[in-house]
PDB file of C-alpha atoms in Angstrom:
ATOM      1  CA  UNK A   1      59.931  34.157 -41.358  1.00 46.00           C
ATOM      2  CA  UNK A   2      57.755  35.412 -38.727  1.00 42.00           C
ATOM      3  CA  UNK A   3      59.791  36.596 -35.172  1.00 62.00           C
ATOM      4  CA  UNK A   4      58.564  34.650 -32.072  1.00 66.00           C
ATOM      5  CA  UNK A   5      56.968  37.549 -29.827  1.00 78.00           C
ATOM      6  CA  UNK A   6      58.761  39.629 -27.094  1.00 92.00           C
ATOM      7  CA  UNK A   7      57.643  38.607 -23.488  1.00 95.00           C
ATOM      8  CA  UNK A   8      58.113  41.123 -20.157  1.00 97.00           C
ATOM      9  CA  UNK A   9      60.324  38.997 -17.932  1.00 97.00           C
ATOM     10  CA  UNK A  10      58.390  36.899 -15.596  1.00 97.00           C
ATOM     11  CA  UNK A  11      60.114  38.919 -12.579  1.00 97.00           C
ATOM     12  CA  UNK A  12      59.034  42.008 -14.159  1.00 98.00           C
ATOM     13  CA  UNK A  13      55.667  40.661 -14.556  1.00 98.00           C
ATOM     14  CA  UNK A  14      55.158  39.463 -10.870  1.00 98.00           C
ATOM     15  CA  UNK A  15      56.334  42.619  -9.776  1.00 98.00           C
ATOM     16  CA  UNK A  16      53.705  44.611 -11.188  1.00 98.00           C
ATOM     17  CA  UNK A  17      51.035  41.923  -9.797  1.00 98.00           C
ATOM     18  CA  UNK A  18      52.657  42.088  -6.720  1.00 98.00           C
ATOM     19  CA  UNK A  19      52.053  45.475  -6.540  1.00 98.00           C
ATOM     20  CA  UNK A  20      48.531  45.734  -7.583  1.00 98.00           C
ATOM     21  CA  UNK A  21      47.764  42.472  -5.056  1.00 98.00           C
ATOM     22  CA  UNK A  22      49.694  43.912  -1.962  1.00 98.00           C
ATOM     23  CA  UNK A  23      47.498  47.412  -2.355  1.00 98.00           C
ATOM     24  CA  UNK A  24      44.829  45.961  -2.855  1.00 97.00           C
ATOM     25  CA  UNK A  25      44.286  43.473   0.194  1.00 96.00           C
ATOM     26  CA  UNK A  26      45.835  46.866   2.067  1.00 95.00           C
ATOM     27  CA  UNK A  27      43.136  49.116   0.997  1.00 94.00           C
ATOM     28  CA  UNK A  28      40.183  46.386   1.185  1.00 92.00           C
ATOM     29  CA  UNK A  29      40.780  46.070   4.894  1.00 90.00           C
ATOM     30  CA  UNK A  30      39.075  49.289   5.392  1.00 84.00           C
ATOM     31  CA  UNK A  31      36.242  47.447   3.496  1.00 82.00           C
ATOM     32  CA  UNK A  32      33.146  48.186   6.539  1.00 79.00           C
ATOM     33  CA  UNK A  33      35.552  50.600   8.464  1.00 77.00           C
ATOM     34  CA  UNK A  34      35.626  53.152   5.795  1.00 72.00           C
ATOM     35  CA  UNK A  35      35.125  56.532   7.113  1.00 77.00           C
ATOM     36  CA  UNK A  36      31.795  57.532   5.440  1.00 76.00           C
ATOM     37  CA  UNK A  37      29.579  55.415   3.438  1.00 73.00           C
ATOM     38  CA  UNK A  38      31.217  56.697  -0.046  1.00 77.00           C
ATOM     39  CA  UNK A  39      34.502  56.136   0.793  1.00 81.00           C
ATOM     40  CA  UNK A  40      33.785  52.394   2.191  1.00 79.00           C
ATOM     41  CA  UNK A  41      32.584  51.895  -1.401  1.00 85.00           C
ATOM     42  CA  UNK A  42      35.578  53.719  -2.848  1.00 87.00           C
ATOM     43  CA  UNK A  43      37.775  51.928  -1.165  1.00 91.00           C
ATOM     44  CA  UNK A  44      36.005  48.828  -2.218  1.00 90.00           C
ATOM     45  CA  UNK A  45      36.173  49.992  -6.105  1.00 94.00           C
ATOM     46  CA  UNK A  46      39.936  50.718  -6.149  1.00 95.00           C
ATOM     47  CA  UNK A  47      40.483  47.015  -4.442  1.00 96.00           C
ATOM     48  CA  UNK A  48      39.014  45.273  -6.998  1.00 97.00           C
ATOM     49  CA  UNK A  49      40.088  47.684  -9.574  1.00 98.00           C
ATOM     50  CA  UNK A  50      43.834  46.726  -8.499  1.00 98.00           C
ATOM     51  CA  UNK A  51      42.906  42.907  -8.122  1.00 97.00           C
ATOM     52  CA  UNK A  52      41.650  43.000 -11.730  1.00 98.00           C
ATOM     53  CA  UNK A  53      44.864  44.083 -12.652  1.00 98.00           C
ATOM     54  CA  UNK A  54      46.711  41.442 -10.540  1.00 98.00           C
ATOM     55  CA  UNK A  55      45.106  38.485 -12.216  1.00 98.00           C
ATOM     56  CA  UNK A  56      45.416  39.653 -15.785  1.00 98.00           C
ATOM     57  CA  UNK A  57      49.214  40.205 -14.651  1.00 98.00           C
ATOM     58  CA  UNK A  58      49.482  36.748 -13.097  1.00 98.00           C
ATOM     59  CA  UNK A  59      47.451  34.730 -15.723  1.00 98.00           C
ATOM     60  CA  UNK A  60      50.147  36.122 -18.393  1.00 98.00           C
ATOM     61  CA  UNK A  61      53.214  34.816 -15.989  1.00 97.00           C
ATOM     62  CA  UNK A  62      51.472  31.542 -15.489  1.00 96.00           C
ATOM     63  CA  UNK A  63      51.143  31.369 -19.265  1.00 96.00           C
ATOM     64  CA  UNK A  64      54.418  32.058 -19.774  1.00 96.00           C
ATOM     65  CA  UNK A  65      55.440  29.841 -17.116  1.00 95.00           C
ATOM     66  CA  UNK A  66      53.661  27.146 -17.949  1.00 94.00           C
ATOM     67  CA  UNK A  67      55.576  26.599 -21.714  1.00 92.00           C
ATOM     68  CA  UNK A  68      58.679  26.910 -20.731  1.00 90.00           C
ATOM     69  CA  UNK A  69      60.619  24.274 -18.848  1.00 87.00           C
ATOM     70  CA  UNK A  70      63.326  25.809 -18.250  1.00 86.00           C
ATOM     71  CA  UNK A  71      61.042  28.733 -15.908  1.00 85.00           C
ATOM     72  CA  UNK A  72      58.790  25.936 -14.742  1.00 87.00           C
ATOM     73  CA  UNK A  73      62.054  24.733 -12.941  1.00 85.00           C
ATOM     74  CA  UNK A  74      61.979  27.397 -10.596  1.00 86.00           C
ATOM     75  CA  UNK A  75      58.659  26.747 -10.114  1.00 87.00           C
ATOM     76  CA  UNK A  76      58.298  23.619  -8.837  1.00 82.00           C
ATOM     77  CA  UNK A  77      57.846  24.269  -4.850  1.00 82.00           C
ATOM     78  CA  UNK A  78      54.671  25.279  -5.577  1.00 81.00           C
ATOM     79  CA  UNK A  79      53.155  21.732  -7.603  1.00 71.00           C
ATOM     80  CA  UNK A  80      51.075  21.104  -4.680  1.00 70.00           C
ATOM     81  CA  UNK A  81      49.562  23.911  -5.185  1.00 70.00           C
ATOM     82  CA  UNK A  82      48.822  23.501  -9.041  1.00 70.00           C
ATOM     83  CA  UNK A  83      45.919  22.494 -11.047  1.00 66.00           C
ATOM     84  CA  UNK A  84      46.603  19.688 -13.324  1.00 68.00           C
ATOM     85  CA  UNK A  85      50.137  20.246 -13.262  1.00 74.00           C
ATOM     86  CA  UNK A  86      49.964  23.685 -14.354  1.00 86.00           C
ATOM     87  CA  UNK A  87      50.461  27.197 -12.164  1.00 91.00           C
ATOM     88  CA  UNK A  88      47.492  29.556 -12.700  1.00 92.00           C
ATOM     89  CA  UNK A  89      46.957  32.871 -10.789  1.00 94.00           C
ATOM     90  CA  UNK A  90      46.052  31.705  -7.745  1.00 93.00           C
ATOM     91  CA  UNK A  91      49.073  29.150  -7.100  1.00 93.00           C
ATOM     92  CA  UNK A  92      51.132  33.082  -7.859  1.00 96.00           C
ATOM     93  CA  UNK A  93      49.210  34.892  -5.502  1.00 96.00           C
ATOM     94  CA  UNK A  94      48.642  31.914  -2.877  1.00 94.00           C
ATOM     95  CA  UNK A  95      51.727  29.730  -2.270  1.00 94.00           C
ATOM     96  CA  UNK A  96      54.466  31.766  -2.649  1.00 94.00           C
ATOM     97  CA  UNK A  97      56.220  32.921   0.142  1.00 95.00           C
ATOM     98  CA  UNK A  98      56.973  36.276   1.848  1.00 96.00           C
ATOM     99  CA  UNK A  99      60.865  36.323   0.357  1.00 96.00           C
ATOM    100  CA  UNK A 100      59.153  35.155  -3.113  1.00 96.00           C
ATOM    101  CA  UNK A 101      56.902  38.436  -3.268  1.00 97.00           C
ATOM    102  CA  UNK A 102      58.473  41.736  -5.624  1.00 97.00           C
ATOM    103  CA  UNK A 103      55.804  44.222  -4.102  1.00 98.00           C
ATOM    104  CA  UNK A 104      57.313  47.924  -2.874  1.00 98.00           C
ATOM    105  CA  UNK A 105      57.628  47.897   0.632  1.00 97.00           C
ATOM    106  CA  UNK A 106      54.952  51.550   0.712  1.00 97.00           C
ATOM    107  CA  UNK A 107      52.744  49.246  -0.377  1.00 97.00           C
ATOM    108  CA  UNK A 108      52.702  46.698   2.715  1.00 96.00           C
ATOM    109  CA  UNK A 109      52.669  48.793   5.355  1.00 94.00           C
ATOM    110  CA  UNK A 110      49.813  49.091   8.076  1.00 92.00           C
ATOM    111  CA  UNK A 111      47.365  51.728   7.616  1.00 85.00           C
ATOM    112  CA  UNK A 112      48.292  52.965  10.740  1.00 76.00           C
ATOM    113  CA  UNK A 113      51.091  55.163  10.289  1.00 58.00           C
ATOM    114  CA  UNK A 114      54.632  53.974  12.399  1.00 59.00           C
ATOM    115  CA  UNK A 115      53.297  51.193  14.526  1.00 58.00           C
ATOM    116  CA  UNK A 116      54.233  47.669  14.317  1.00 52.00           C
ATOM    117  CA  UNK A 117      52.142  44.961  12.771  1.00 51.00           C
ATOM    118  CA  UNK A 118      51.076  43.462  16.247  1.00 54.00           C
ATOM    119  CA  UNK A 119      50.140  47.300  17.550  1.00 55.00           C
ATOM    120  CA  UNK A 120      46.983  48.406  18.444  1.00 54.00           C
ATOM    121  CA  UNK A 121      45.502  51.628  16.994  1.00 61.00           C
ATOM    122  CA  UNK A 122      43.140  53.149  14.580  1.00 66.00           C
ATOM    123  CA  UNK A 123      43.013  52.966  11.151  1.00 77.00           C
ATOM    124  CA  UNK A 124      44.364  56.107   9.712  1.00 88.00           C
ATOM    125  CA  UNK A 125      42.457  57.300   6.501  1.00 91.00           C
ATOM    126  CA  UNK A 126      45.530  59.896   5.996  1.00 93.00           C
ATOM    127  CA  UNK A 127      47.924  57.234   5.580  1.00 94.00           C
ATOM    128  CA  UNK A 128      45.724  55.333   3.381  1.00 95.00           C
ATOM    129  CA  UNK A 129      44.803  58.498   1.144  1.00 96.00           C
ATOM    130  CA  UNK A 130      48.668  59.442   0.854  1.00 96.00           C
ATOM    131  CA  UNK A 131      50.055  56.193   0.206  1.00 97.00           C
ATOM    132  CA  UNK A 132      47.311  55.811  -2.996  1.00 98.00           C
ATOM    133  CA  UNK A 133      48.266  59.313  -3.936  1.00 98.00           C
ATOM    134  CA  UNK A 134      52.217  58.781  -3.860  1.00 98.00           C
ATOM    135  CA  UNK A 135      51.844  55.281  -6.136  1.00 98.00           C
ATOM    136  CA  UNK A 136      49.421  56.060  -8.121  1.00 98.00           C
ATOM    137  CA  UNK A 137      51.171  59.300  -9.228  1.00 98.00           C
ATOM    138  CA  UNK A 138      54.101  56.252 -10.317  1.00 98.00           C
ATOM    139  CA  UNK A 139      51.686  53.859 -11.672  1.00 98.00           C
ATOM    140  CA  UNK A 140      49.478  56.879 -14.288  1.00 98.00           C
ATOM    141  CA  UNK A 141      53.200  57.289 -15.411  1.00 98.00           C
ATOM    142  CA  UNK A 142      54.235  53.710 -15.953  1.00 98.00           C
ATOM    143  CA  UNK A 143      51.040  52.235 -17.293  1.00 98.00           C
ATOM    144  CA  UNK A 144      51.010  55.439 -19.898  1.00 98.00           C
ATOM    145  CA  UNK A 145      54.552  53.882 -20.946  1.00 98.00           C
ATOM    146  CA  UNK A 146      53.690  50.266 -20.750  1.00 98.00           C
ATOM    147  CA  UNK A 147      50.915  50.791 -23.785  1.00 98.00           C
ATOM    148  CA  UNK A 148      54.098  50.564 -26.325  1.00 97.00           C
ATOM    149  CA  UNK A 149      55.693  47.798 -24.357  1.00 98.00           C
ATOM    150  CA  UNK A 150      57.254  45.413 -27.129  1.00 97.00           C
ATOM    151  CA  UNK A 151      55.177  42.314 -25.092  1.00 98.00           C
ATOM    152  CA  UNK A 152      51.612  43.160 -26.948  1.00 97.00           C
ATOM    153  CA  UNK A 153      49.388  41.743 -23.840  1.00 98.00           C
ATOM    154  CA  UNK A 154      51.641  43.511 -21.238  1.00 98.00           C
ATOM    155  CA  UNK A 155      50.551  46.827 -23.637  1.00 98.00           C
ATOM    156  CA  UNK A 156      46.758  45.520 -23.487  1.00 98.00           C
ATOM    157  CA  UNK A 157      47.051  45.026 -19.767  1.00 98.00           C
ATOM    158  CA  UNK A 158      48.770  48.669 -19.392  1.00 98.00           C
ATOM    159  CA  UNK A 159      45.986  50.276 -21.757  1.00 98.00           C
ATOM    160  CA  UNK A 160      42.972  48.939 -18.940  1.00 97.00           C
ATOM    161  CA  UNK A 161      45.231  49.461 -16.015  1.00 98.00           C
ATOM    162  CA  UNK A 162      45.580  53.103 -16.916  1.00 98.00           C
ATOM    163  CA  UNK A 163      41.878  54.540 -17.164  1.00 97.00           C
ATOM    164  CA  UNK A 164      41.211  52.703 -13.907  1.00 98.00           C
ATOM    165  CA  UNK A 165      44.678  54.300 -12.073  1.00 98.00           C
ATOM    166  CA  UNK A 166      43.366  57.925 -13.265  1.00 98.00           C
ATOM    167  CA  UNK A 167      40.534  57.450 -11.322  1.00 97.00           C
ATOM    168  CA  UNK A 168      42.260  56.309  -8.475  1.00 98.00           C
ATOM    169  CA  UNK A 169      45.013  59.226  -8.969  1.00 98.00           C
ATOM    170  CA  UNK A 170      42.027  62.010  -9.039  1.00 97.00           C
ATOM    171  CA  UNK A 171      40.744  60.566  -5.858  1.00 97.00           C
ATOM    172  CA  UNK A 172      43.288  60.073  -3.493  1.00 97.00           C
ATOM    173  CA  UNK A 173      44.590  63.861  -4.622  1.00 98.00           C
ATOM    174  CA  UNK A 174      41.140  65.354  -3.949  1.00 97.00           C
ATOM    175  CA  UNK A 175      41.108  64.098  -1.108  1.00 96.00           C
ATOM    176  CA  UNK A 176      44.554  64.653  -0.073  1.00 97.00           C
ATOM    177  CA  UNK A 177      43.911  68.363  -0.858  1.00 97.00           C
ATOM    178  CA  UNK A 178      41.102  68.323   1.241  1.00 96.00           C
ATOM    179  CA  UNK A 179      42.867  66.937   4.262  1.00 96.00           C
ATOM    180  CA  UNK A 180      45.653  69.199   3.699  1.00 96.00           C
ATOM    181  CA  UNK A 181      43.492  72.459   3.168  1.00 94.00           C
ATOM    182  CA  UNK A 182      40.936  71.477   5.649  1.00 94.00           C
ATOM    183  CA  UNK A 183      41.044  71.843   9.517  1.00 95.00           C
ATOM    184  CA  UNK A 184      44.286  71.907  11.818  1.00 95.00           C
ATOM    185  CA  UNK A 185      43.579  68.115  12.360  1.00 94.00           C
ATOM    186  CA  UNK A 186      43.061  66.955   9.403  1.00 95.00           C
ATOM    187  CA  UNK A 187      46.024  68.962   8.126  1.00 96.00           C
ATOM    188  CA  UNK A 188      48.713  67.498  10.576  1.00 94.00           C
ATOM    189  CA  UNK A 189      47.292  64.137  10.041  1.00 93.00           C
ATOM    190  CA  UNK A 190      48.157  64.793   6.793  1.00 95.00           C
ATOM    191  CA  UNK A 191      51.377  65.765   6.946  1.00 96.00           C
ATOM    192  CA  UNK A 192      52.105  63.291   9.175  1.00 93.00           C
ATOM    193  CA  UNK A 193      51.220  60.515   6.477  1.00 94.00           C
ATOM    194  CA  UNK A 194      53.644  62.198   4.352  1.00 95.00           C
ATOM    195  CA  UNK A 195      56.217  62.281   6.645  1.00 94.00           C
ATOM    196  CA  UNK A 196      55.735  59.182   7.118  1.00 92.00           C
ATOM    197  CA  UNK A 197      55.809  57.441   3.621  1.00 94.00           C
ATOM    198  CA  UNK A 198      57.587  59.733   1.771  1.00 95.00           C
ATOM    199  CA  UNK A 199      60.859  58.050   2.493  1.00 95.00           C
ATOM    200  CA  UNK A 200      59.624  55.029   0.927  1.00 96.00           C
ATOM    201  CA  UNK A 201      59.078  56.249  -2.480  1.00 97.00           C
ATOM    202  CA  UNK A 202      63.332  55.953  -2.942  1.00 96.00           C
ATOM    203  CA  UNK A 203      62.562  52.333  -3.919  1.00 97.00           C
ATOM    204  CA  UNK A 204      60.782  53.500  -6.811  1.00 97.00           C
ATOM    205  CA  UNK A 205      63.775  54.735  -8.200  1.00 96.00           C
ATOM    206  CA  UNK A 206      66.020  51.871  -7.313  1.00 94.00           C
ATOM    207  CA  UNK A 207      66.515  48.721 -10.058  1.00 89.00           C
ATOM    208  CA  UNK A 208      66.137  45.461 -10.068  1.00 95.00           C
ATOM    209  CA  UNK A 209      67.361  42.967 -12.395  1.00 95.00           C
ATOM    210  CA  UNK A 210      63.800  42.322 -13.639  1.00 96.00           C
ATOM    211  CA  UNK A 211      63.491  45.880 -14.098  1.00 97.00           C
ATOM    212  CA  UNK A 212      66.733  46.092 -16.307  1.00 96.00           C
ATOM    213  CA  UNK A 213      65.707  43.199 -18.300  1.00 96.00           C
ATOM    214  CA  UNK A 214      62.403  44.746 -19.345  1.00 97.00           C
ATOM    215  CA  UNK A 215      63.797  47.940 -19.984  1.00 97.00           C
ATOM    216  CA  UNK A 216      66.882  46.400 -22.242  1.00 96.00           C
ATOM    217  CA  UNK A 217      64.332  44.048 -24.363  1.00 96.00           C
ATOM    218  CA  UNK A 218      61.861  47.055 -24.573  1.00 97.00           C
ATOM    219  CA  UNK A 219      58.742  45.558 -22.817  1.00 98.00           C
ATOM    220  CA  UNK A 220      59.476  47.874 -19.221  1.00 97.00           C
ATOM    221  CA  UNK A 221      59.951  50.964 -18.223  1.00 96.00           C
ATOM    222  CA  UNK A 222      63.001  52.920 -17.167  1.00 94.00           C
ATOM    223  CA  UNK A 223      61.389  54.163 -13.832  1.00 94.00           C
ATOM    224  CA  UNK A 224      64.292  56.615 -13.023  1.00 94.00           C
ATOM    225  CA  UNK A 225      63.656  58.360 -16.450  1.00 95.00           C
ATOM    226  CA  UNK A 226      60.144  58.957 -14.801  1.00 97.00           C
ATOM    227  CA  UNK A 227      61.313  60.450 -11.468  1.00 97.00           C
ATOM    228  CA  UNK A 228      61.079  64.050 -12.849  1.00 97.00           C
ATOM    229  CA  UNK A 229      57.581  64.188 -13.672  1.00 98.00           C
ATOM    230  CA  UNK A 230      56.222  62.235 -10.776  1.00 98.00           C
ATOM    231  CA  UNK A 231      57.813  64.899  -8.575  1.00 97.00           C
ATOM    232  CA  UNK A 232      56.241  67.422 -10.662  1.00 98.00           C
ATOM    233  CA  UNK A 233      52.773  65.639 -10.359  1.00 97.00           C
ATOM    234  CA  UNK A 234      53.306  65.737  -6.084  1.00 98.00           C
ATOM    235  CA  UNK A 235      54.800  68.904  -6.163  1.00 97.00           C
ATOM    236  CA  UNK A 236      51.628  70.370  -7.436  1.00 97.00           C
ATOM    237  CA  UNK A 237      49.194  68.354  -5.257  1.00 98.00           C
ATOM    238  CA  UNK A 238      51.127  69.299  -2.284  1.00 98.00           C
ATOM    239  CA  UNK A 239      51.280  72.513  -3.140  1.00 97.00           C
ATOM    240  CA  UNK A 240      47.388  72.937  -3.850  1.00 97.00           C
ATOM    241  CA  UNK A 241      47.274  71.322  -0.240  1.00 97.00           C
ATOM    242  CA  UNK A 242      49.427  73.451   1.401  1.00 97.00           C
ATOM    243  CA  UNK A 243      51.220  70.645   2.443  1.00 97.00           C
ATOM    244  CA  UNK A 244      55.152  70.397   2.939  1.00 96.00           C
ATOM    245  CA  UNK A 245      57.387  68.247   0.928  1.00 95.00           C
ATOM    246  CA  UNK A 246      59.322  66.367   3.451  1.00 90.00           C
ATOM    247  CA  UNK A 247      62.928  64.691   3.021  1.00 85.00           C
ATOM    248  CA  UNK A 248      62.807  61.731   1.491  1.00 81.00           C
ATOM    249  CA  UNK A 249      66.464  60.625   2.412  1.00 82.00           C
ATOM    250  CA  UNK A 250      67.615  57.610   4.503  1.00 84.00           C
ATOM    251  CA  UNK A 251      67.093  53.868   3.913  1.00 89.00           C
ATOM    252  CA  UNK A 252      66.414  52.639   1.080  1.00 91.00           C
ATOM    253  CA  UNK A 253      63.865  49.898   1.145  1.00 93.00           C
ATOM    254  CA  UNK A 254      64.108  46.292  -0.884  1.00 93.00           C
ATOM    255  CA  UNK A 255      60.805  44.789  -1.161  1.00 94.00           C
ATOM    256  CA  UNK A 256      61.386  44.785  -5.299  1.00 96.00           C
ATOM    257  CA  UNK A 257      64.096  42.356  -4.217  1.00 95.00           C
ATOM    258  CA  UNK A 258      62.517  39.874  -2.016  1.00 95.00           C
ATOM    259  CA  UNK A 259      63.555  42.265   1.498  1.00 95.00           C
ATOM    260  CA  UNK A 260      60.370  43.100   3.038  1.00 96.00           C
ATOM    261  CA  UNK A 261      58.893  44.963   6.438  1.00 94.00           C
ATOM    262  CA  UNK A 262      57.485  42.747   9.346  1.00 93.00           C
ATOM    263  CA  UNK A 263      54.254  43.395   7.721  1.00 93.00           C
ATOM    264  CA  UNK A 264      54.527  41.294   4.927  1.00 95.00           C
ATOM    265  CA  UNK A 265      54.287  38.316   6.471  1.00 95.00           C
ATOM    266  CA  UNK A 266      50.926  39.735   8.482  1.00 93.00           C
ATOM    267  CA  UNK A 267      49.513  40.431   5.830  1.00 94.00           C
ATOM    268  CA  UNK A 268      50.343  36.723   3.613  1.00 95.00           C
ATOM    269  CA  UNK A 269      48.951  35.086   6.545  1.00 94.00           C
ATOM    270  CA  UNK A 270      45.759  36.692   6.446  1.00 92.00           C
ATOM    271  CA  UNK A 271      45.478  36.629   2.838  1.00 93.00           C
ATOM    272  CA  UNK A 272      47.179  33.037   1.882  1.00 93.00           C
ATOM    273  CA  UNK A 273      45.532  31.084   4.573  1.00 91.00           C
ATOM    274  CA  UNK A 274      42.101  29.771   3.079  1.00 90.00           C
ATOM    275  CA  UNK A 275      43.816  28.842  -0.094  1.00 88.00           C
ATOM    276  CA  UNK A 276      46.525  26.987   1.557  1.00 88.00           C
ATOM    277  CA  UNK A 277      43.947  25.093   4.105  1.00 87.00           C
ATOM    278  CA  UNK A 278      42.159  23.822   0.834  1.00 86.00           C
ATOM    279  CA  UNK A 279      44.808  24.383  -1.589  1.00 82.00           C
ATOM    280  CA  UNK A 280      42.776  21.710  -4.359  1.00 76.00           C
ATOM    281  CA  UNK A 281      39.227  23.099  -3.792  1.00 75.00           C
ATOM    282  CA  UNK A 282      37.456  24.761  -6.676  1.00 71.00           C
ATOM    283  CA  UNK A 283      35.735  28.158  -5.618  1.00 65.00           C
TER     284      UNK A 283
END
């Protein structure tokens, strides 16, 4: 007798789109505005890189959505939404709502450091640059672990995902060093970044139910088993940058768990709002 195959949970799943979506509409907003030519393009690359790995992520929820009634149930707000009665990966990424979203709270916040959504200011490449640096470090750890998950297209997923999160891992530390090593400017602006978004990295270590699930039926990954060499990876970065480890104490933020910044919601609007104005149209 042949054993039916081991799924991820489908919070587990969404969480890692989540991720990769919520990055990615972050970082392609300097699309135009990047700093130099190169890094416009850059920028451009690691979107899409990340929004490659969102659909492959939501097309194996859908799927596993989609033949089960018993998930489809909690499903059913977004029907409107679907195409011939079934979700896909756009109804995932379009119609759900801010509370519905599993993304890390680092990972919606404006590129410009402290202010609020509805502030004025520059775009800060620093923030940008440490914020890639700080999950990416996470994800070249998790994705490594993922490539033995017991759900075999969660592994195939994981396996892609990784060689194109090395890249972005390399980049965002070069450049990190270089801010850090660089002028007096570019060094506080640096450090400032870090200050800054440091203190949202706690979540990382924090579970959710999804989380424990995956990691009990052997398709996740125990992220606080991975805390140790994720320091050691920023440790040395920050180090080669001569930049200071800050503390990363304080509030601990809940954006795995459906408790997001004022941001989110900014940033839904912005993204949701074609699809939702012609939520049956065929692109």
């Amino acid at each position: 007798m042949v054993s039916a195959p081991t799924h991820a949970p489908i919070g587990y799943l969404l969480h890692l789109a989540d991720n990769a979506l919520v990055l990615g509409q972050r970082n392609a907003e300097w699309c135009g505005h990047g700093p130099i030519l190169e890094e416009d393009l850059a920028l451009a690359n690691n979107s899409l890189d990340l929004l490659g790995q969102a659909r492959l992520l939501y097309q194996h929820a859908a799927a596993l959505i989609n033949n089960d009634a018993d998930l489809a149930q909690r499903f059913l707000h977004l029907q409107g939404a679907r195409v011939e009665g079934r979700l896909t990966e756009d109804t995932l990424a379009y119609f759900r709502d801010t509370a519905e979203f599993r993304n890390l709270t680092l990972l919606e916040l404006p590129h410009h450091g402290p202010l609020a959504g509805t502030a004025s200011g520059d775009r800060d490449y620093a923030t940008t640059i440490a914020r890639n640096f700080l999950y990416s470090a996470l994800m070249v750890l998790t994705w490594q672990r993922l490539q033995t998950s017991a759900d075999a297209q969660l592994a195939a997923i994981a396996a892609k995902s990784l060689k194109e999160v090395r890249y972005h891992l390399r980049h965002a530390s070069d450049w990190l060093v270089r801010f850090g090593d660089g002028t007096e400017a570019s060094h506080a602006r640096a450090q400032t970044a870090l200050n800054h978004l440091l203190p949202y990295c706690q979540e990382f270590w924090t579970g959710s139910e999804a989380e424990t699930q995956a990691t009990n039926n052997g398709t996740g990954v125990d992220l606080p088993g991975l805390k140790t060499a994720w320091d050691a990876l920023v440790d040395d970065t920050l180090n080669a940058a001569t930049l200071a480890r800050p503390a990363s104490d304080g509030h601990v933020t809940q954006g795995k768990l459906g408790v997001h910044s004022e941001h989110m919601g900014f940033l839904l609007a912005e993204m949701q709002s074609l699809a939702r104005a012609h939520p049956q149209a065929v692109w």
